[in-house]
XYZ file of C-alpha atoms in Angstrom:
690
model
C 25.327 -42.134 -53.922
C 26.961 -42.287 -50.484
C 29.744 -44.749 -49.650
C 31.415 -46.113 -46.542
C 34.382 -48.317 -45.726
C 33.711 -51.945 -44.865
C 36.052 -53.959 -42.624
C 35.832 -57.644 -41.844
C 38.308 -59.479 -39.639
C 38.218 -63.093 -38.533
C 40.406 -63.866 -35.517
C 41.575 -67.444 -35.067
C 44.155 -69.684 -33.526
C 47.356 -69.785 -35.612
C 46.440 -70.475 -39.236
C 48.387 -73.012 -41.386
C 51.386 -70.964 -42.582
C 51.652 -72.557 -46.013
C 47.976 -71.868 -46.703
C 47.768 -68.319 -45.355
C 48.327 -66.459 -48.636
C 45.893 -68.615 -50.586
C 43.216 -68.260 -47.891
C 43.608 -64.484 -47.910
C 43.475 -64.243 -51.714
C 40.420 -66.514 -51.864
C 38.588 -64.468 -49.224
C 39.096 -61.259 -51.212
C 38.088 -62.945 -54.473
C 34.908 -64.472 -53.056
C 33.814 -61.280 -51.261
C 34.429 -59.266 -54.420
C 32.332 -61.760 -56.388
C 29.495 -61.496 -53.843
C 29.530 -57.697 -53.888
C 29.629 -57.683 -57.680
C 26.545 -59.889 -57.784
C 24.798 -57.530 -55.367
C 25.874 -54.134 -56.706
C 27.144 -54.725 -60.210
C 30.631 -54.704 -61.684
C 30.819 -50.945 -62.310
C 29.847 -50.033 -58.749
C 32.322 -52.469 -57.178
C 35.071 -51.187 -59.489
C 34.818 -47.838 -57.648
C 35.814 -49.528 -54.374
C 39.286 -50.441 -53.183
C 40.137 -53.886 -51.780
C 42.978 -54.509 -49.307
C 43.622 -57.937 -47.820
C 45.371 -58.546 -44.526
C 46.767 -61.897 -43.422
C 48.668 -62.705 -40.251
C 49.063 -65.863 -38.147
C 45.922 -65.195 -36.094
C 43.747 -63.235 -38.494
C 42.292 -62.896 -41.958
C 40.919 -59.453 -42.763
C 39.567 -57.513 -45.709
C 39.068 -53.757 -46.064
C 36.746 -52.490 -48.798
C 36.961 -48.722 -49.139
C 34.232 -46.523 -50.603
C 31.609 -49.234 -50.778
C 28.237 -47.788 -51.708
C 25.663 -47.946 -48.956
C 22.587 -48.825 -51.040
C 21.616 -51.301 -53.685
C 19.916 -48.917 -56.150
C 16.367 -49.350 -57.348
C 16.125 -51.623 -60.368
C 13.425 -52.782 -62.745
C 13.024 -56.308 -64.036
C 10.758 -57.217 -66.931
C 9.037 -60.564 -66.368
C 7.502 -62.364 -69.348
C 4.205 -64.208 -69.031
C 1.920 -66.205 -71.342
C 1.538 -65.407 -75.060
C -1.135 -62.832 -75.880
C -3.184 -65.361 -77.895
C -3.922 -67.451 -74.795
C -4.168 -64.582 -72.307
C -7.861 -63.969 -72.957
C -10.820 -66.192 -73.823
C -13.255 -65.702 -76.682
C -15.265 -63.167 -74.661
C -12.134 -61.127 -73.952
C -11.956 -62.143 -70.297
C -8.601 -62.934 -68.654
C -7.680 -66.596 -68.887
C -6.609 -68.635 -65.881
C -3.043 -68.518 -67.204
C -3.110 -64.716 -67.210
C -4.649 -64.488 -63.743
C -2.078 -66.954 -62.409
C 0.767 -64.904 -63.887
C -0.622 -61.738 -62.261
C -0.831 -63.461 -58.867
C 2.732 -64.741 -59.240
C 3.926 -61.190 -59.864
C 1.948 -59.871 -56.911
C -0.145 -57.553 -59.052
C -3.462 -57.359 -60.922
C -4.273 -58.025 -64.569
C -4.787 -54.340 -65.349
C -1.154 -53.630 -64.400
C 0.176 -56.005 -67.060
C 1.296 -54.961 -70.533
C 1.907 -56.522 -73.948
C 5.294 -56.681 -75.638
C 6.530 -58.825 -78.498
C 3.418 -60.994 -78.513
C 3.647 -61.787 -74.782
C 2.148 -60.490 -71.578
C 4.782 -58.690 -69.469
C 5.111 -57.153 -66.055
C 7.720 -54.609 -65.055
C 8.734 -55.479 -61.527
C 10.218 -52.670 -59.450
C 12.938 -53.687 -57.018
C 13.155 -50.859 -54.478
C 16.488 -49.590 -53.211
C 17.789 -51.485 -50.206
C 20.627 -50.925 -47.720
C 23.863 -52.881 -48.301
C 24.812 -53.393 -44.655
C 22.262 -56.137 -43.774
C 23.394 -58.158 -46.791
C 27.108 -58.124 -45.943
C 27.055 -61.014 -43.406
C 25.588 -63.380 -46.000
C 28.291 -62.416 -48.493
C 31.017 -63.005 -45.908
C 29.506 -66.344 -44.840
C 29.371 -67.589 -48.435
C 32.953 -66.453 -48.983
C 34.183 -68.317 -45.899
C 32.323 -71.444 -46.982
C 34.142 -71.365 -50.329
C 37.664 -70.978 -48.967
C 40.096 -73.697 -50.189
C 40.229 -75.684 -46.961
C 40.879 -79.400 -47.615
C 39.968 -80.461 -44.087
C 37.912 -78.381 -41.649
C 38.027 -78.874 -37.901
C 35.601 -78.524 -34.991
C 36.478 -77.324 -31.510
C 34.861 -77.611 -28.104
C 31.220 -78.670 -28.132
C 30.411 -76.499 -31.152
C 29.514 -77.975 -34.530
C 31.026 -74.948 -36.240
C 33.801 -75.857 -38.681
C 36.770 -73.888 -39.958
C 40.445 -74.446 -40.673
C 41.326 -73.374 -37.104
C 39.235 -72.456 -34.014
C 37.692 -68.991 -34.351
C 38.167 -66.541 -31.472
C 36.538 -63.288 -32.607
C 35.162 -61.423 -35.577
C 35.003 -57.746 -36.465
C 32.504 -56.309 -38.941
C 32.334 -52.545 -39.379
C 30.483 -50.559 -42.032
C 31.608 -47.012 -41.631
C 31.884 -46.559 -37.865
C 29.016 -48.896 -37.052
C 29.090 -52.584 -36.200
C 27.131 -54.797 -38.601
C 25.244 -57.020 -36.187
C 25.550 -60.709 -37.074
C 26.963 -64.046 -35.962
C 29.576 -65.860 -38.033
C 31.253 -69.137 -37.140
C 29.826 -68.989 -33.644
C 30.981 -65.437 -32.813
C 28.959 -62.245 -32.732
C 30.371 -59.274 -34.595
C 32.208 -56.635 -32.625
C 34.507 -53.649 -33.097
C 37.305 -55.153 -30.983
C 40.299 -56.818 -32.590
C 43.178 -58.375 -30.610
C 46.823 -57.427 -30.333
C 49.953 -59.576 -30.347
C 49.654 -62.758 -28.278
C 52.629 -61.777 -26.083
C 53.246 -58.056 -26.551
C 49.633 -56.826 -26.303
C 47.201 -59.629 -25.598
C 44.249 -57.267 -25.127
C 41.213 -56.078 -27.087
C 41.742 -53.053 -29.329
C 38.684 -50.975 -30.215
C 38.257 -49.939 -33.836
C 36.168 -47.035 -35.073
C 36.900 -47.179 -38.805
C 38.266 -49.662 -41.291
C 41.024 -47.385 -42.537
C 42.655 -47.229 -39.132
C 42.785 -51.038 -38.840
C 46.375 -51.638 -39.992
C 47.878 -48.578 -38.309
C 46.182 -49.148 -34.938
C 47.211 -52.816 -34.870
C 50.799 -51.872 -35.700
C 51.154 -48.903 -33.335
C 49.217 -50.280 -30.403
C 48.942 -54.028 -30.837
C 52.419 -55.014 -32.103
C 50.850 -56.655 -35.153
C 51.834 -55.935 -38.767
C 48.653 -57.127 -40.459
C 49.791 -56.570 -44.048
C 51.476 -59.759 -45.338
C 53.617 -58.020 -47.954
C 54.752 -55.362 -45.472
C 55.895 -58.072 -43.051
C 57.595 -59.963 -45.846
C 59.523 -56.886 -46.988
C 60.530 -56.137 -43.398
C 61.798 -59.688 -42.849
C 63.795 -59.579 -46.091
C 65.385 -56.293 -45.023
C 66.210 -57.674 -41.573
C 67.740 -60.829 -43.065
C 70.047 -58.786 -45.272
C 71.048 -56.554 -42.345
C 71.791 -59.546 -40.115
C 73.884 -61.189 -42.837
C 76.035 -58.068 -43.148
C 76.877 -58.249 -39.447
C 78.738 -61.551 -39.955
C 80.036 -60.816 -43.454
C 77.856 -63.446 -45.129
C 75.272 -63.706 -47.893
C 71.891 -64.922 -46.722
C 70.084 -67.310 -49.065
C 66.433 -66.290 -49.180
C 64.121 -68.965 -50.523
C 60.835 -67.332 -51.496
C 58.835 -70.310 -50.227
C 60.600 -70.228 -46.862
C 60.234 -66.451 -46.701
C 56.478 -66.752 -47.289
C 56.213 -69.435 -44.626
C 58.173 -67.423 -42.059
C 56.092 -64.335 -42.882
C 52.968 -66.375 -42.179
C 54.368 -67.477 -38.806
C 55.136 -64.032 -37.384
C 53.018 -61.005 -36.514
C 55.914 -58.919 -35.193
C 59.051 -60.330 -36.868
C 62.516 -59.811 -35.433
C 65.489 -61.445 -37.207
C 68.322 -62.785 -35.044
C 71.599 -64.487 -35.984
C 72.762 -67.670 -34.302
C 75.831 -69.844 -34.701
C 76.643 -73.561 -34.748
C 79.931 -75.434 -34.365
C 82.192 -75.473 -37.401
C 82.685 -79.235 -37.059
C 79.229 -79.706 -38.551
C 80.479 -78.203 -41.822
C 82.078 -81.587 -42.556
C 78.563 -82.873 -43.230
C 77.289 -82.234 -46.807
C 75.950 -78.692 -46.753
C 72.545 -79.590 -48.212
C 71.886 -81.886 -45.254
C 72.550 -79.023 -42.859
C 70.491 -76.624 -44.959
C 67.546 -79.031 -45.047
C 67.724 -79.444 -41.292
C 67.769 -75.703 -40.722
C 65.145 -74.750 -43.303
C 62.676 -77.622 -43.126
C 62.729 -78.321 -39.418
C 63.584 -74.975 -37.857
C 62.641 -72.426 -40.562
C 66.125 -70.909 -40.403
C 67.875 -69.092 -43.245
C 71.439 -70.183 -44.007
C 74.400 -68.039 -45.018
C 77.151 -68.494 -47.598
C 80.537 -66.850 -47.848
C 81.787 -65.137 -51.013
C 82.927 -68.525 -52.364
C 79.432 -69.973 -51.865
C 80.541 -72.152 -48.981
C 78.157 -72.680 -46.075
C 78.973 -70.555 -43.043
C 78.437 -71.706 -39.417
C 75.611 -69.212 -38.929
C 71.846 -69.168 -39.285
C 69.207 -66.447 -39.102
C 65.969 -67.118 -37.273
C 62.917 -64.865 -37.261
C 61.346 -64.502 -33.851
C 57.731 -63.470 -33.247
C 58.710 -61.355 -30.277
C 60.870 -58.325 -29.621
C 62.837 -59.581 -26.651
C 64.474 -57.328 -24.076
C 67.300 -59.862 -24.026
C 67.668 -61.238 -27.576
C 70.738 -63.226 -26.573
C 68.454 -65.616 -24.688
C 66.339 -66.147 -27.793
C 69.463 -66.774 -29.875
C 70.862 -69.165 -27.280
C 67.591 -71.084 -27.190
C 67.624 -71.521 -30.966
C 71.247 -72.644 -30.899
C 70.357 -75.272 -28.308
C 67.514 -76.497 -30.529
C 69.561 -76.764 -33.713
C 72.610 -78.442 -32.145
C 71.036 -81.909 -31.631
C 69.482 -81.776 -35.124
C 72.873 -81.115 -36.679
C 74.452 -83.726 -34.429
C 71.969 -86.275 -35.730
C 72.849 -85.349 -39.315
C 76.561 -85.683 -38.576
C 76.021 -89.044 -36.875
C 73.928 -90.398 -39.765
C 76.536 -89.228 -42.287
C 79.457 -90.878 -40.491
C 77.493 -94.070 -39.848
C 76.348 -94.357 -43.459
C 79.911 -94.052 -44.768
C 80.812 -97.295 -43.030
C 78.937 -99.229 -45.750
C 79.238 -98.871 -49.512
C 76.275 -98.130 -51.725
C 76.913 -101.383 -53.574
C 76.512 -103.347 -50.345
C 73.122 -101.733 -49.795
C 71.546 -102.752 -53.095
C 70.556 -106.132 -51.640
C 68.306 -104.288 -49.158
C 66.326 -102.866 -52.080
C 64.865 -106.345 -52.646
C 62.653 -105.841 -49.602
C 61.176 -102.549 -50.894
C 58.250 -102.905 -53.291
C 58.247 -100.416 -56.149
C 54.838 -101.521 -57.393
C 53.167 -104.837 -56.618
C 52.940 -105.958 -60.252
C 56.269 -104.440 -61.276
C 58.450 -105.882 -58.552
C 60.881 -104.403 -56.067
C 63.106 -101.343 -56.224
C 65.986 -103.774 -56.817
C 64.161 -105.114 -59.880
C 63.717 -101.556 -61.074
C 67.393 -100.693 -60.707
C 68.292 -103.772 -62.733
C 66.025 -102.543 -65.533
C 67.341 -98.983 -65.219
C 70.926 -100.229 -65.521
C 70.148 -102.196 -68.680
C 68.284 -99.358 -70.379
C 70.797 -96.712 -69.253
C 73.603 -98.747 -70.824
C 71.775 -98.841 -74.136
C 71.054 -95.087 -74.026
C 74.693 -94.365 -73.199
C 75.810 -96.395 -76.228
C 73.464 -94.467 -78.523
C 74.689 -91.159 -77.093
C 78.347 -92.141 -77.372
C 79.039 -92.145 -73.633
C 80.456 -94.834 -71.351
C 78.077 -97.800 -71.237
C 79.734 -99.447 -68.235
C 79.502 -96.314 -66.127
C 75.837 -95.852 -67.037
C 75.060 -99.427 -66.028
C 76.974 -99.039 -62.757
C 75.195 -95.765 -61.957
C 71.849 -97.396 -62.722
C 72.561 -100.288 -60.362
C 73.413 -97.907 -57.508
C 70.925 -95.101 -58.185
C 68.393 -96.066 -55.496
C 70.806 -97.488 -52.902
C 70.855 -94.315 -50.806
C 67.123 -94.816 -50.072
C 68.133 -97.270 -47.338
C 70.735 -95.004 -45.704
C 70.060 -93.457 -42.316
C 70.429 -89.943 -43.665
C 67.816 -90.349 -46.402
C 65.457 -92.216 -44.085
C 65.622 -89.157 -41.797
C 65.687 -86.555 -44.608
C 63.910 -88.029 -47.668
C 64.424 -84.812 -49.624
C 68.183 -85.607 -49.706
C 67.808 -88.738 -51.837
C 70.213 -88.595 -54.753
C 72.365 -85.912 -53.178
C 73.497 -88.289 -50.428
C 73.985 -90.987 -53.037
C 76.462 -88.630 -54.728
C 78.450 -88.084 -51.525
C 78.433 -91.759 -50.555
C 79.498 -92.831 -54.064
C 82.465 -90.459 -53.886
C 83.307 -91.852 -50.466
C 83.194 -95.368 -51.957
C 85.676 -94.403 -54.666
C 83.181 -94.640 -57.540
C 84.035 -92.704 -60.730
C 82.999 -89.031 -60.687
C 80.310 -89.522 -63.359
C 78.816 -92.487 -61.528
C 78.670 -90.395 -58.348
C 77.138 -87.385 -60.095
C 74.508 -89.603 -61.709
C 73.220 -90.602 -58.257
C 71.906 -87.062 -57.873
C 71.437 -86.079 -61.516
C 69.127 -88.944 -62.387
C 66.398 -87.215 -60.343
C 66.729 -84.070 -62.491
C 64.585 -82.267 -63.382
C 62.822 -82.658 -60.045
C 60.176 -80.054 -60.815
C 59.027 -77.591 -63.450
C 61.915 -75.403 -64.563
C 64.506 -77.354 -62.574
C 68.029 -77.840 -63.896
C 68.833 -80.854 -66.070
C 71.557 -83.476 -65.631
C 74.897 -82.320 -66.990
C 76.790 -85.586 -67.494
C 76.216 -88.257 -70.123
C 75.852 -90.874 -67.400
C 73.381 -88.750 -65.453
C 71.332 -88.181 -68.613
C 71.265 -91.894 -69.452
C 70.090 -92.925 -65.976
C 67.563 -90.065 -65.750
C 65.972 -91.122 -69.044
C 66.057 -94.825 -68.175
C 64.425 -94.323 -64.778
C 61.507 -92.318 -66.177
C 60.959 -94.462 -69.259
C 60.960 -97.651 -67.175
C 58.284 -96.183 -64.894
C 56.124 -95.016 -67.810
C 56.250 -98.339 -69.626
C 55.673 -100.320 -66.448
C 52.607 -98.397 -65.284
C 51.010 -98.235 -68.722
C 51.906 -101.888 -69.217
C 49.787 -102.897 -66.201
C 46.990 -100.593 -67.377
C 47.506 -97.926 -64.718
C 47.901 -94.674 -66.681
C 47.071 -91.334 -65.043
C 43.347 -90.609 -64.796
C 42.036 -87.063 -64.519
C 43.856 -85.323 -61.699
C 45.198 -88.587 -60.246
C 48.795 -89.318 -61.137
C 50.345 -91.074 -58.123
C 53.562 -92.007 -59.936
C 53.916 -88.514 -61.511
C 53.891 -89.910 -65.051
C 53.079 -86.534 -66.596
C 56.074 -84.983 -64.868
C 58.228 -87.955 -65.919
C 57.177 -87.472 -69.542
C 57.982 -83.786 -69.508
C 61.333 -84.568 -67.911
C 62.217 -86.949 -70.739
C 61.124 -84.437 -73.386
C 63.106 -81.619 -71.774
C 66.274 -83.697 -71.562
C 66.053 -84.935 -75.160
C 65.295 -81.494 -76.596
C 67.432 -79.203 -74.453
C 70.388 -81.587 -74.569
C 69.941 -81.948 -78.361
C 69.718 -85.752 -78.283
C 68.253 -87.277 -81.479
C 67.041 -90.430 -79.709
C 63.954 -92.252 -80.941
C 61.333 -92.617 -78.218
C 59.645 -95.577 -79.845
C 62.933 -97.481 -79.855
C 63.628 -96.659 -76.195
C 60.096 -97.560 -75.135
C 60.343 -100.887 -76.947
C 63.663 -101.622 -75.230
C 62.066 -100.867 -71.849
C 59.047 -103.059 -72.650
C 61.304 -105.922 -73.730
C 62.971 -105.881 -70.319
C 59.613 -106.533 -68.646
C 58.768 -109.269 -71.120
C 55.214 -110.098 -70.022
C 53.155 -107.023 -69.201
C 49.341 -107.279 -69.470
C 49.402 -104.589 -72.186
C 52.673 -105.766 -73.754
C 51.426 -105.541 -77.338
C 50.104 -101.974 -77.127
C 52.180 -100.369 -74.384
C 54.796 -98.776 -76.637
C 52.276 -96.911 -78.783
C 50.189 -95.975 -75.723
C 53.131 -94.406 -73.937
C 54.423 -92.752 -77.100
C 51.055 -91.083 -77.726
C 50.815 -90.054 -74.061
C 54.243 -88.445 -74.217
C 53.633 -86.673 -77.521
C 50.405 -85.264 -76.064
C 52.516 -83.534 -73.370
C 53.841 -81.318 -76.166
C 50.449 -79.585 -76.417
C 50.817 -77.864 -73.032
C 54.577 -77.518 -73.581
C 54.084 -75.311 -76.660
C 51.076 -73.497 -75.260
C 53.255 -72.399 -72.347
C 55.791 -71.069 -74.831
C 53.202 -69.105 -76.795
C 53.207 -71.387 -79.855
C 49.761 -71.876 -81.403
C 48.190 -75.274 -80.828
C 47.614 -75.891 -84.548
C 51.386 -75.743 -85.112
C 51.641 -78.661 -82.690
C 48.702 -80.470 -84.323
C 50.255 -80.107 -87.789
C 53.373 -81.928 -86.596
C 51.578 -84.356 -84.302
C 49.586 -85.617 -87.277
C 52.805 -87.187 -88.569
C 53.643 -88.792 -85.182
C 57.437 -88.201 -85.356
C 58.865 -90.228 -82.498
C 62.105 -88.319 -81.960
C 61.275 -85.391 -79.617
C 64.170 -83.264 -80.868
C 62.936 -83.755 -84.433
C 59.341 -83.001 -83.309
C 60.473 -79.743 -81.740
C 62.455 -78.697 -84.806
C 59.420 -79.282 -87.008
C 57.111 -77.251 -84.751
C 59.466 -74.276 -84.736
C 59.857 -74.537 -88.503
C 56.073 -74.438 -88.918
C 55.858 -71.452 -86.567
C 58.412 -69.645 -88.763
C 56.613 -70.716 -91.952
C 53.431 -69.018 -90.723
C 55.226 -65.674 -90.714
C 55.780 -65.932 -94.482
C 53.307 -64.134 -96.808
C 52.659 -67.348 -98.760
C 51.714 -69.412 -95.694
C 47.973 -68.772 -95.547
C 47.390 -69.493 -99.230
C 49.490 -72.658 -99.131
C 47.734 -73.908 -95.985
C 44.388 -73.403 -97.732
C 45.685 -75.162 -100.864
C 46.894 -78.094 -98.755
C 43.432 -78.374 -97.193
C 41.962 -78.498 -100.687
C 44.493 -81.098 -101.830
C 43.873 -83.174 -98.709
C 40.096 -83.099 -99.258
C 40.443 -84.093 -102.909
C 42.788 -86.999 -102.190
C 40.779 -88.249 -99.208
C 37.638 -88.545 -101.355
C 39.275 -90.843 -103.845
C 38.619 -94.550 -103.714
C 41.452 -96.929 -104.343
C 45.156 -96.273 -104.412
C 46.498 -93.012 -105.828
C 49.729 -93.312 -107.735
C 52.719 -91.143 -106.949
C 54.384 -91.198 -110.377
C 53.577 -88.382 -112.810
C 53.535 -89.173 -116.547
C 55.034 -86.115 -118.252
C 53.340 -87.046 -121.539
C 49.901 -86.578 -119.969
C 50.612 -83.024 -118.776
C 48.691 -80.789 -121.145
C 48.006 -77.402 -119.542
C 50.826 -74.932 -118.920
C 49.753 -74.611 -115.263
C 50.137 -78.302 -114.545
C 53.395 -78.489 -116.464
C 54.768 -75.581 -114.395
C 53.622 -77.163 -111.114
C 54.986 -80.608 -112.021
C 58.346 -79.092 -112.941
C 58.519 -77.139 -109.662
C 57.496 -80.165 -107.580
C 60.139 -82.349 -109.241
C 62.773 -79.658 -108.715
C 61.927 -79.300 -105.010
C 61.747 -83.043 -104.503
C 65.435 -83.182 -105.425
C 66.601 -80.073 -103.559
C 64.691 -80.797 -100.348
C 65.844 -84.387 -99.837
C 69.158 -83.431 -98.148
C 67.405 -80.807 -96.003
C 64.860 -83.341 -94.761
C 67.665 -85.822 -94.075
C 69.472 -83.274 -91.881
C 66.305 -82.024 -90.184
C 66.695 -78.526 -91.660
C 62.965 -77.969 -91.760
C 62.906 -74.175 -91.685
C 64.808 -73.657 -94.961
C 62.809 -76.552 -96.441
C 59.526 -74.774 -95.763
C 60.981 -71.517 -97.065
C 61.670 -73.283 -100.343
C 58.218 -74.857 -100.356
C 56.756 -71.347 -100.049
C 57.849 -70.893 -103.701
C 54.972 -73.186 -104.649
C 52.266 -70.647 -103.877
C 52.090 -69.097 -107.349
C 52.176 -72.378 -109.361
C 49.698 -74.028 -106.958
C 47.259 -71.108 -107.157
C 47.550 -71.058 -110.952
C 47.014 -74.825 -111.112
C 43.736 -74.633 -109.210
C 42.604 -71.595 -111.200
C 43.259 -73.131 -114.619
C 43.226 -76.922 -114.290
C 40.268 -79.249 -113.750
C 41.685 -81.974 -111.486
C 38.792 -84.387 -111.994
C 39.111 -84.527 -115.776
C 36.837 -86.800 -117.798
C 39.797 -88.770 -119.147
C 40.652 -91.358 -116.404
C 44.356 -91.326 -117.269
C 44.616 -87.527 -117.122
C 42.616 -87.462 -113.892
C 44.867 -90.106 -112.297
C 47.974 -88.208 -113.448
C 46.748 -84.970 -111.888
C 45.888 -86.756 -108.649
C 49.394 -88.226 -108.615
C 50.816 -84.704 -109.025
C 48.758 -83.487 -106.061
C 49.915 -86.501 -104.067
C 53.537 -85.570 -104.808
C 52.810 -81.991 -103.796
C 51.267 -83.074 -100.518
C 54.146 -85.486 -99.812
C 56.612 -82.602 -100.040
C 54.846 -80.686 -97.276
C 54.363 -83.852 -95.222
C 58.127 -84.054 -95.110
C 57.742 -81.435 -92.358
C 54.123 -81.283 -91.184
C 50.508 -81.475 -92.259
C 50.023 -77.765 -92.875
C 46.446 -78.387 -93.984
C 45.665 -78.391 -90.250
C 46.825 -74.795 -89.790
C 44.019 -72.371 -89.036
C 43.529 -69.527 -91.486
């Protein structure tokens, strides 16, 4: 079957840079899905897909796309044979209606499996006329939160559309999409070659745009070029350019013909905290900063221009003029803020509402200070410093610098606390209490920072649950899921054996009168323990390992984690499957019993060798495992419990648990209860899948 290349390009005004990659990926995915529905998975697998994404265009090249939808046959089922004909053998109305529906006559129908059938032939059809519909559906499904209209048109897209190209082979596929008729003319660079460029095949698209139009259409090619240019520019001034992947993607999406240029700013600005300068350069100007070999900020920046200037010095000078007032503002804010201490600013927090029912930010810092002091005591760190850090931890929110650059909250608190003469740990905690800020972020390193970070998150969790405002579905305005994961990460990775239930109760006591005061601790505890499900799934640990531990509801996250890893190790042992099955059996037997089951075994009532052997082994392990359980050494405990496989299997093979004698039956149930209690010292392994 013959094949041709298919090219689609949508030309627009500058597309949102942060959305460009996702729009391009979605376009390819949706078009591929449409072609698969039309031609079948195997046929589409023979084609190649190449996406192009630049500031003013989204394009897709499909190579070797077959030109015809092949003939196919579809079997349509009709009425059952027993109602297809009347008593005289004439076609029933149901049969005649089915024939009309299929566009045929009764004599063309057949019988199969007790039903009337018709084999419908779908003739081969050309692909080209069906491509516009596939493209239109794909564009309609793009992830665009808010579409816009332009001019008098009612057409909607993420940005105004200027042209569209649709070629199948060397021919234009005639259609109209988003208010523009298809054509074979793309457009060059807005400044270097603002003219139509005629295309005669899809495969020449990228090369013609690059060679003639000053447009590098391939996103990854532009990205690699920019990275190379950044490194070359950094070498010229003896620096190391810091390349943030997010910023690199954004800059790539802003430029069709990227040219990296190095600018300079006055060294006096280096007296301002470097992160403030970096934020100004990266967030506002999309500049890359440079560090020296000692990781100190250098007075240089690299900008990526969308034009190859004949006089690049003018472009550099223009960027230097733009950045100077931004850095001057940062320097002014920094010097002005230092005239007041953080402590003097805490009073201003009384005018900022944290949450209407939970009070002001000042109220919150008071609670944070109290809880942080308690956590510090339990961790063996300085209580007074934790309380002081908690009182100050939100004060930088009312500084000029943070009001201008909100992303610097915490970091500026650190610098201002040092300026105020606060202890080093108190200063560090101003920044560290926000850690981890996002998935995979670093954790606080100081005891004071850890205490305030935990207190801040736990106070928020208890407060929001306490006023009956937990997260719902995808809505989590106070980021309670992230707060929970932050607490779990800190407690586990910092090896802190703190009890969550105790901390949650301490936080609830500080509120005193929440609407859900009686249930809030258990609600939040369950919510936080549920976060472990995704936590372990991400780490490749089977969900039933988590469920086996969760069934016991251990409230110390470090202990929870140790149990889960012990269970994961236990499952690698040859005895694990048999013991998990035996525990299920024991659990079922005990759960069916009415009344209380004793836990004391009467040795005199042990008659069979199998139950004597099991009772002896259980008693022996009960003694040897106690110190392991006390220390949280769950892995060696389960390794010892694996020794029970043979006596447990023999017990169930040879002993009738539900004996006729009530005393013997009760004694055997007590033995099984002891057996189960040993395993429950770690987890409910009856929940492990076979």
